[in-house]
Structure formats: C-alpha cells, structure tokens
Amino acid sequence: MSLYVDRPSVIHRLDPLTKLCYIAAAVTVPFICPVKSVALLVAAVTYILLAAGRVVTKVLPLLGFVAPVLLSIFIIQGMFMPDNHALVFRIGPLYFYKEGLSYAALLSLRVIGILGAFSLLVLTTKPSDLIQALMEKGLPPEIGYVLNAVLQIIPQMANALQRITDAQRARGLETDGRLLDRIKAFFPLIGPVVMNAFVETKDRAMALEVRAFNSKTKRTFLHVRKKHPADVALRIMCLAAIILAVVWRLVG
Amino acid sequence: MSIIKAEALRYKYPMQDELALDHLSFSIDKGEFIGIIGENGAGKSTLCQALNGLVPHFHKGAYGGTVTVAGKTVHETSVGELSTIVGMVFENPVVQITGAKLTVYEEIAFGLENLGLPRSTIIERVDEAIELLNLAEVRDKSPFALSGGQMQRVAIAGMIAMRPEIMIFDEPTSQLDPQGATEVFEAIETLSRNGVTVLVVSHQMERLARHADRIMLMHGGRLVAFDTPERLFAMDFSGISVRRPVYTEIVRTVQKAGGISAETVPVTLEGAAEWLVKHRG
Ligand SMILES: Nc1ncnc2c1ncn2[C@@H]1O[C@H](COP(=O)(O)OP(=O)(O)OP(=O)(O)O)[C@@H](O)[C@H]1O
Ligand SMILES: [Mg+2]
C-alpha cells in the first residue's frame, strides 16, 4: 500500500532524509516569513521539483480536493475579514476587499506549498526506503518493523475482508444494498478478522524472537541505499533557507 | 558427546492443571537426527519450545528441572542468545512470514540482518538456502503471494540461513505435497550429514523411520520411548495409538501369524522386502 510512483528521475534517487529536510524547510520558511512573495517562491520551487520528479500530475487530484476549501477561504476572508478596507470589486450585494483577498492568497499559497512538499516525499519515495533511512538514523527496529508491516498488512486485511465478505454472503448475509443494511452487515465481519489477528499475534511474536529480532547487535541492512552526491548540498541548502528566513524575520 | 540434555524437565502452561511436559530426561548427541512422534496434544511442540527457550521465557508457567543445549542452561539464557544456537520452524507457516518484507529473498534474510552479519555473508547464505529448498522461482515474489507449501519452505530457509548448530522442525511438511515433503526431508538429511543436530516432529512415520537415528515417542507429556526406529516400532504400546510405517506393519502381521516376536523390525521398504525374502517359506 503506497502512493509511490515509480519514475526514473533525480528526485526519486535522492535520499529520503533529504526530502524530509526539504519538507521541514518548505513548511517552516513561509511561516517564518509571512509574506506572499516568499510563500509563492517556496510553492514554485516545490512544483518545479515535482515536475523534475515527473509526478506533478499526481498532485492535481489532491489540489482539486482542497480547491473548494481554498475557494471558501477567499470568499469568507475577502468579504468578512475585520481588517477589510479597500474594496476591490462587488458582485451584486457581495463586496470583496483587498486585505481579505490578499490574506486568503497567502494562506492558499502556504497550503498548496505544503501539500506539494509532502507529495514530493510520498510520490517519489518507496515507503520501505524511508523507513530504512529512519532506522539507520536510530528509529527503533520495533517501530520500523511495525511501520513496514502495517504498509504490507493493509492490503492483506482488505483482501481478508473481501474473502470473509464473500463467505458471509455465500451464507446469505446482506452485504450489498442500502447503507444501513451494509453497516449492519459489517459487524459480523469484524469478528473473524479481529480474532484471526489476535490469535496470530502471539505466534508471530514467537516467530520473530527465534529469528533474533530482539538481538542487541547492530543490524545489517541488506538493501543498499545509494547515496546521491547532491544530498548533502541540498540538505545544507534547506538548513540555510531556514536560517536565512529567521535572520530576515529578526532583522526586517 | 551430548549437545542437548534434559533432566527431570517439567512444565505446565499458565492456568492449566496438567503437566504439558512430565519429568522428561534424555540426552541427544551432536549430529544426531531425532524424530519426535505422538498424538495431538502429546507435548511435542511444547518440548521443541523448551529446547529453544520459548518455554519458559515466552510461555510463563511452572517450570522445573534443567535443559542444557550446547553447554547453556536454557532457563538462564535468553531466547535471543539461544536463537543463534537453536533454530526452529513452527507448525503454522503463515505466522512465520515477518510481514515486513517485500520479497521472499528479503524475508529469508531477515534473521541474518538482525544478527548484523556482513552483507556479503547474508547474500551467500540466502542464495544457498534458496537453492537447498528449491525456491528460485519465487525468490522475488511477495511472501504473502505464496502457497502454504511455499511459505513453509520459506520459513525453513529463513531458519537454516541462520546456521544454528541445532535445528528443530515442528511438522515441517504438513502443507507440502509428497514431492515437496520428500525434498524437504532430503534437505534436512543434507544438513544432518553436514553435522547439524536435527529434531523433526512429524506424523509421517515412513519418512521419519527412513531418516531418523532415534525417535522419541511422547504421550501425555511423558517420554514413553526413545530408541532407534527399528527397536521403537517393534515395541507394543497399549493405550497409545502409534501408527507404524506401513512396511513395518506388513512385517509385524507376518510375524504375528508366524508367532515370531522380535526386538527389532524393518522400517523401510528395502528393509521389509529383505526381511520377507529372508523369511520366505
Ligand atoms: N499456549 C498454550 N497454553 C495453554 N496450553 C497449551 C498451550 N499450547 C499447548 N497447550 C497444551 O499443552 C499440551 C501439549 O500441547 P502441544 O502443542 O505441545 O502438543 P503437540 O504434541 O504439539 O500436538 P499437535 O500434534 O497437535 O501439534 C496440550 O494439552 C495443549 O492443550
Ligand atoms: Mg504441535
């Protein structure tokens, strides 16, 4: 289960931690410097990177999803923000003011930028690579294991649920039809799924123990993550951007 | 030289009244191939887990006596430490899939990564285990996409790649077709010939009789008999349903008809044929 899109691109080859650094910068900088030009710059850089990763089209549905929210921010702030003075235009009885619209634009740019930055990580990074990168940096193996397992198990659970649904339906249980019927039909399904998971947990824990999962030695990672020469430079740039923003804020 | 030694081993699961292991004493030599047989609930799996420390470290409960494996006292040694000495494959293959790995190859490497072995060693050992268990064609498949028998072989491969000196197989062929079972027993035989001490729980008497040096018969948590297949299957057990190898049954039927009683019986096809030829007429 992942949103990862396999494409040959430089962005895909970057270290997941570098992309995490980028998220850190792309999220904090527009908040430290609360002006539209900075938010616009950050969003622009993010979407250029998404284009370089050849995944820009994958972000569009996400943007479509938030568009109504952003639109409502423009309407509400444009008409009702307390600071509103300078009238820009009116549609019949609706008056829109410059201050409100400007503030809504700032908010929207930030939202679009943040969505893009997270998408950059999620769309161009294999989840297992990200988890391994974090484990190499000290994420406890138990947590790494659980994260990996959850990513693998979700589709399995969905499969199991489907199989059980089919089995229950074969025995005459209502699983189609009106929403209420389906909700009622869902509860008898939970039993087998949860019981399965519960019974197996203990055996699984034993199986992990005998494979030295609790070993205190430093683990080896079979999968070699290739280091890209640009990684260090990019991380420094991200850090520099944050520092610059702080300085700008303190001085300006 | 004994590598496993149990003295008056007793064990009761939490909240249970009956002893699951009832005063077991035995010793096993390095390199022996041991079969373990007995009815459902006889205590076979519990005994296996008493050898790798899951009893009493993982399953709490009342524990008495001592077990030593390779010089270590089991109840004083952690499961993690024992895992490098005693490997174990469980009955249910599904729960032995870690669930955190994308391919069979990575799945088999899991234990070796945990042990922190060098990458080159891991690759070498995983390749070898894949070859030994005939898993080449599923090597890049998701472990979830395997049949029960394939999963069972992956679980075995993951254990033997860790190269413990003692390997315990709890019903390793329950989900395998006859061909697969033969392959797995032959793989175990190969390990045994290379000096690994092997314990196999199985209901497949013909196969155990063919491969095992000695067989343990368990009943109600007790060790009823522990002897070579030829001697063990010659014994009479009242009240215990032991299925003997069919070859042995044939010979015993002939023996009974002729009023012969013997200390040992043939347990393989070849052995039975030879016996019948010798006693013709
Ligand atoms: N986790 C547990 N908790 C409580 N009792 C258990 C547990 N596991 C096994 N037992 C009990 O201990 C006894 C021995 O069980 P064990 O699983 O060792 O038998 P077995 O010989 O492996 O049987 P099978 O051939 O069915 O695998 C049985 O009476 C069983 O009910
Ligand atoms: Mg058992």
Tab-separated table of N, CA, C and O in Angstrom, chain B residues 64-133:
chain	number	residue	atom	x	y	z
B	64	GLY	N	10.267	-26.796	35.915
B	64	GLY	CA	11.193	-27.469	36.822
B	64	GLY	C	12.185	-28.303	36.042
B	64	GLY	O	11.988	-28.586	34.866
B	65	GLY	N	13.277	-28.676	36.708
B	65	GLY	CA	14.315	-29.450	36.048
B	65	GLY	C	15.246	-28.552	35.263
B	65	GLY	O	15.144	-27.321	35.342
B	66	THR	N	16.137	-29.159	34.488
B	66	THR	CA	17.052	-28.341	33.684
B	66	THR	C	17.178	-28.910	32.282
B	66	THR	O	17.096	-30.116	32.075
B	67	VAL	N	17.384	-27.988	31.348
B	67	VAL	CA	17.721	-28.373	29.984
B	67	VAL	C	18.997	-27.623	29.633
B	67	VAL	O	19.080	-26.419	29.879
B	68	THR	N	19.975	-28.333	29.106
B	68	THR	CA	21.150	-27.628	28.602
B	68	THR	C	21.289	-27.908	27.114
B	68	THR	O	21.099	-29.042	26.673
B	69	VAL	N	21.552	-26.848	26.345
B	69	VAL	CA	21.850	-27.018	24.923
B	69	VAL	C	23.194	-26.366	24.649
B	69	VAL	O	23.409	-25.215	25.013
B	70	ALA	N	24.077	-27.124	24.046
B	70	ALA	CA	25.423	-26.644	23.718
B	70	ALA	C	26.056	-25.949	24.929
B	70	ALA	O	26.653	-24.878	24.803
B	71	GLY	N	25.882	-26.555	26.084
B	71	GLY	CA	26.534	-26.040	27.281
B	71	GLY	C	25.800	-24.903	27.975
B	71	GLY	O	26.223	-24.445	29.032
B	72	LYS	N	24.700	-24.428	27.399
B	72	LYS	CA	23.963	-23.327	28.032
B	72	LYS	C	22.702	-23.855	28.712
B	72	LYS	O	21.983	-24.667	28.133
B	73	THR	N	22.456	-23.352	29.910
B	73	THR	CA	21.253	-23.747	30.620
B	73	THR	C	20.090	-22.919	30.098
B	73	THR	O	20.111	-21.694	30.184
B	74	VAL	N	19.078	-23.575	29.538
B	74	VAL	CA	18.033	-22.866	28.806
B	74	VAL	C	17.313	-21.829	29.668
B	74	VAL	O	17.127	-20.686	29.246
B	75	HIS	N	16.943	-22.200	30.898
B	75	HIS	CA	16.159	-21.230	31.660
B	75	HIS	C	16.991	-20.053	32.173
B	75	HIS	O	16.457	-19.111	32.733
B	76	GLU	N	18.306	-20.110	31.968
B	76	GLU	CA	19.152	-18.978	32.377
B	76	GLU	C	19.666	-18.202	31.157
B	76	GLU	O	20.457	-17.278	31.293
B	77	THR	N	19.227	-18.580	29.958
B	77	THR	CA	19.746	-17.947	28.742
B	77	THR	C	18.576	-17.360	27.952
B	77	THR	O	17.521	-17.990	27.858
B	78	SER	N	18.773	-16.169	27.414
B	78	SER	CA	17.658	-15.507	26.719
B	78	SER	C	17.357	-16.184	25.385
B	78	SER	O	18.228	-16.826	24.785
B	79	VAL	N	16.127	-16.025	24.934
B	79	VAL	CA	15.717	-16.604	23.645
B	79	VAL	C	16.590	-16.039	22.525
B	79	VAL	O	16.977	-16.749	21.603
B	80	GLY	N	16.910	-14.749	22.632
B	80	GLY	CA	17.729	-14.117	21.605
B	80	GLY	C	19.079	-14.806	21.486
B	80	GLY	O	19.546	-15.099	20.383
B	81	GLU	N	19.710	-15.064	22.638
B	81	GLU	CA	21.020	-15.713	22.604
B	81	GLU	C	20.880	-17.148	22.090
B	81	GLU	O	21.698	-17.616	21.303
B	82	LEU	N	19.835	-17.830	22.536
B	82	LEU	CA	19.644	-19.214	22.106
B	82	LEU	C	19.336	-19.309	20.614
B	82	LEU	O	19.623	-20.321	19.977
B	83	SER	N	18.756	-18.233	20.050
B	83	SER	CA	18.324	-18.307	18.654
B	83	SER	C	19.490	-18.533	17.690
B	83	SER	O	19.298	-19.016	16.581
B	84	THR	N	20.702	-18.198	18.126
B	84	THR	CA	21.843	-18.443	17.241
B	84	THR	C	22.342	-19.884	17.361
B	84	THR	O	23.095	-20.348	16.520
B	85	ILE	N	21.887	-20.575	18.428
B	85	ILE	CA	22.322	-21.963	18.643
B	85	ILE	C	21.243	-22.944	18.199
B	85	ILE	O	21.523	-23.962	17.588
B	86	VAL	N	19.988	-22.607	18.563
B	86	VAL	CA	18.864	-23.497	18.265
B	86	VAL	C	17.914	-22.797	17.316
B	86	VAL	O	17.283	-21.811	17.674
B	87	GLY	N	17.791	-23.282	16.112
B	87	GLY	CA	16.832	-22.713	15.172
B	87	GLY	C	15.539	-23.490	15.241
B	87	GLY	O	15.534	-24.663	15.603
B	88	MET	N	14.432	-22.814	14.914
B	88	MET	CA	13.170	-23.533	14.991
B	88	MET	C	12.207	-23.077	13.903
B	88	MET	O	12.085	-21.893	13.615
B	89	VAL	N	11.531	-24.041	13.310
B	89	VAL	CA	10.456	-23.750	12.366
B	89	VAL	C	9.158	-24.234	12.999
B	89	VAL	O	9.086	-25.360	13.477
B	90	PHE	N	8.149	-23.363	13.020
B	90	PHE	CA	6.893	-23.703	13.692
B	90	PHE	C	5.919	-24.407	12.749
B	90	PHE	O	6.140	-24.476	11.543
B	91	GLU	N	4.802	-24.856	13.355
B	91	GLU	CA	3.829	-25.611	12.567
B	91	GLU	C	3.142	-24.731	11.529
B	91	GLU	O	2.943	-25.128	10.400
B	92	ASN	N	2.743	-23.522	11.952
B	92	ASN	CA	1.943	-22.663	11.083
B	92	ASN	C	2.848	-21.738	10.259
B	92	ASN	O	3.449	-20.820	10.796
B	93	PRO	N	2.939	-21.957	8.952
B	93	PRO	CA	3.868	-21.135	8.173
B	93	PRO	C	3.446	-19.673	8.070
B	93	PRO	O	4.285	-18.789	7.993
B	94	VAL	N	2.138	-19.401	8.083
B	94	VAL	CA	1.671	-18.031	7.853
B	94	VAL	C	2.227	-17.059	8.898
B	94	VAL	O	2.675	-15.968	8.563
B	95	VAL	N	2.236	-17.485	10.157
B	95	VAL	CA	2.696	-16.559	11.193
B	95	VAL	C	4.206	-16.392	11.192
B	95	VAL	O	4.736	-15.528	11.881
B	96	GLN	N	4.890	-17.219	10.402
B	96	GLN	CA	6.347	-17.086	10.376
B	96	GLN	C	6.819	-16.133	9.303
B	96	GLN	O	7.999	-15.809	9.214
B	97	ILE	N	5.892	-15.696	8.448
B	97	ILE	CA	6.214	-14.642	7.496
B	97	ILE	C	6.258	-13.349	8.299
B	97	ILE	O	5.286	-13.009	8.967
B	98	THR	N	7.383	-12.651	8.244
B	98	THR	CA	7.513	-11.470	9.104
B	98	THR	C	6.473	-10.415	8.758
B	98	THR	O	6.039	-9.669	9.609
B	99	GLY	N	6.087	-10.347	7.482
B	99	GLY	CA	5.096	-9.353	7.087
B	99	GLY	C	5.712	-7.990	6.820
B	99	GLY	O	5.039	-7.080	6.371
B	100	ALA	N	6.999	-7.844	7.075
B	100	ALA	CA	7.617	-6.539	6.878
B	100	ALA	C	8.518	-6.525	5.646
B	100	ALA	O	9.156	-5.527	5.351
B	101	LYS	N	8.564	-7.634	4.918
B	101	LYS	CA	9.474	-7.720	3.787
B	101	LYS	C	8.709	-7.863	2.477
B	101	LYS	O	7.657	-8.483	2.421
B	102	LEU	N	9.288	-7.274	1.429
B	102	LEU	CA	8.578	-7.237	0.151
B	102	LEU	C	8.780	-8.488	-0.692
B	102	LEU	O	7.940	-8.828	-1.503
B	103	THR	N	9.923	-9.152	-0.515
B	103	THR	CA	10.192	-10.323	-1.352
B	103	THR	C	10.618	-11.513	-0.500
B	103	THR	O	11.048	-11.353	0.641
B	104	VAL	N	10.501	-12.697	-1.104
B	104	VAL	CA	10.940	-13.924	-0.452
B	104	VAL	C	12.417	-13.807	-0.073
B	104	VAL	O	12.832	-14.193	1.014
B	105	TYR	N	13.181	-13.249	-0.979
B	105	TYR	CA	14.620	-13.113	-0.739
B	105	TYR	C	14.890	-12.320	0.545
B	105	TYR	O	15.634	-12.752	1.420
B	106	GLU	N	14.230	-11.163	0.663
B	106	GLU	CA	14.426	-10.320	1.853
B	106	GLU	C	13.909	-11.025	3.095
B	106	GLU	O	14.472	-10.895	4.186
B	107	GLU	N	12.808	-11.758	2.898
B	107	GLU	CA	12.197	-12.481	4.014
B	107	GLU	C	13.195	-13.481	4.618
B	107	GLU	O	13.343	-13.578	5.834
B	108	ILE	N	13.883	-14.198	3.742
B	108	ILE	CA	14.837	-15.201	4.216
B	108	ILE	C	16.020	-14.526	4.907
B	108	ILE	O	16.595	-15.057	5.846
B	109	ALA	N	16.340	-13.300	4.454
B	109	ALA	CA	17.494	-12.596	5.011
B	109	ALA	C	17.209	-11.957	6.373
B	109	ALA	O	18.132	-11.549	7.080
B	110	PHE	N	15.951	-11.903	6.746
B	110	PHE	CA	15.536	-11.158	7.943
B	110	PHE	C	16.370	-11.487	9.190
B	110	PHE	O	16.918	-10.592	9.846
B	111	GLY	N	16.470	-12.787	9.503
B	111	GLY	CA	17.204	-13.199	10.703
B	111	GLY	C	18.673	-12.799	10.636
B	111	GLY	O	19.277	-12.422	11.637
B	112	LEU	N	19.233	-12.871	9.436
B	112	LEU	CA	20.650	-12.570	9.269
B	112	LEU	C	20.909	-11.075	9.421
B	112	LEU	O	21.937	-10.656	9.949
B	113	GLU	N	19.962	-10.259	8.961
B	113	GLU	CA	20.082	-8.804	9.170
B	113	GLU	C	20.074	-8.509	10.665
B	113	GLU	O	20.855	-7.691	11.156
B	114	ASN	N	19.168	-9.187	11.373
B	114	ASN	CA	19.075	-8.954	12.815
B	114	ASN	C	20.366	-9.325	13.531
B	114	ASN	O	20.718	-8.714	14.541
B	115	LEU	N	21.050	-10.346	13.003
B	115	LEU	CA	22.294	-10.770	13.640
B	115	LEU	C	23.450	-9.842	13.282
B	115	LEU	O	24.536	-9.965	13.824
B	116	GLY	N	23.209	-8.919	12.345
B	116	GLY	CA	24.232	-7.943	11.996
B	116	GLY	C	25.380	-8.539	11.197
B	116	GLY	O	26.508	-8.045	11.258
B	117	LEU	N	25.119	-9.595	10.440
B	117	LEU	CA	26.187	-10.211	9.642
B	117	LEU	C	26.546	-9.303	8.463
B	117	LEU	O	25.720	-8.517	8.012
B	118	PRO	N	27.780	-9.428	7.958
B	118	PRO	CA	28.160	-8.619	6.797
B	118	PRO	C	27.257	-8.946	5.603
B	118	PRO	O	26.807	-10.081	5.458
B	119	ARG	N	27.020	-7.933	4.787
B	119	ARG	CA	26.093	-8.084	3.666
B	119	ARG	C	26.488	-9.241	2.743
B	119	ARG	O	25.645	-10.014	2.298
B	120	SER	N	27.790	-9.381	2.493
B	120	SER	CA	28.233	-10.434	1.571
B	120	SER	C	27.905	-11.821	2.142
B	120	SER	O	27.495	-12.723	1.406
B	121	THR	N	28.056	-11.982	3.449
B	121	THR	CA	27.715	-13.258	4.091
B	121	THR	C	26.226	-13.536	3.957
B	121	THR	O	25.806	-14.658	3.667
B	122	ILE	N	25.428	-12.496	4.162
B	122	ILE	CA	23.974	-12.665	4.075
B	122	ILE	C	23.592	-13.155	2.686
B	122	ILE	O	22.863	-14.135	2.533
B	123	ILE	N	24.125	-12.484	1.676
B	123	ILE	CA	23.766	-12.838	0.298
B	123	ILE	C	24.149	-14.280	-0.001
B	123	ILE	O	23.362	-15.054	-0.551
B	124	GLU	N	25.353	-14.657	0.428
B	124	GLU	CA	25.842	-16.015	0.201
B	124	GLU	C	24.909	-17.037	0.850
B	124	GLU	O	24.495	-18.019	0.220
B	125	ARG	N	24.550	-16.790	2.097
B	125	ARG	CA	23.736	-17.772	2.828
B	125	ARG	C	22.304	-17.837	2.310
B	125	ARG	O	21.710	-18.915	2.246
B	126	VAL	N	21.761	-16.678	1.941
B	126	VAL	CA	20.386	-16.685	1.434
B	126	VAL	C	20.329	-17.433	0.106
B	126	VAL	O	19.447	-18.259	-0.121
B	127	ASP	N	21.317	-17.171	-0.760
B	127	ASP	CA	21.359	-17.882	-2.037
B	127	ASP	C	21.422	-19.387	-1.810
B	127	ASP	O	20.744	-20.162	-2.495
B	128	GLU	N	22.243	-19.785	-0.836
B	128	GLU	CA	22.405	-21.203	-0.572
B	128	GLU	C	21.087	-21.823	-0.074
B	128	GLU	O	20.689	-22.902	-0.510
B	129	ALA	N	20.403	-21.107	0.829
B	129	ALA	CA	19.141	-21.626	1.375
B	129	ALA	C	18.083	-21.721	0.284
B	129	ALA	O	17.309	-22.683	0.225
B	130	ILE	N	18.080	-20.736	-0.620
B	130	ILE	CA	17.116	-20.741	-1.727
B	130	ILE	C	17.342	-21.959	-2.608
B	130	ILE	O	16.413	-22.642	-3.018
B	131	GLU	N	18.615	-22.246	-2.841
B	131	GLU	CA	18.954	-23.407	-3.664
B	131	GLU	C	18.548	-24.700	-2.969
B	131	GLU	O	17.905	-25.570	-3.559
B	132	LEU	N	18.890	-24.812	-1.692
B	132	LEU	CA	18.627	-26.047	-0.940
B	132	LEU	C	17.129	-26.339	-0.888
B	132	LEU	O	16.707	-27.482	-0.922
B	133	LEU	N	16.295	-25.285	-0.817
B	133	LEU	CA	14.861	-25.510	-0.686
B	133	LEU	C	14.098	-25.237	-1.970
B	133	LEU	O	12.872	-25.158	-1.955
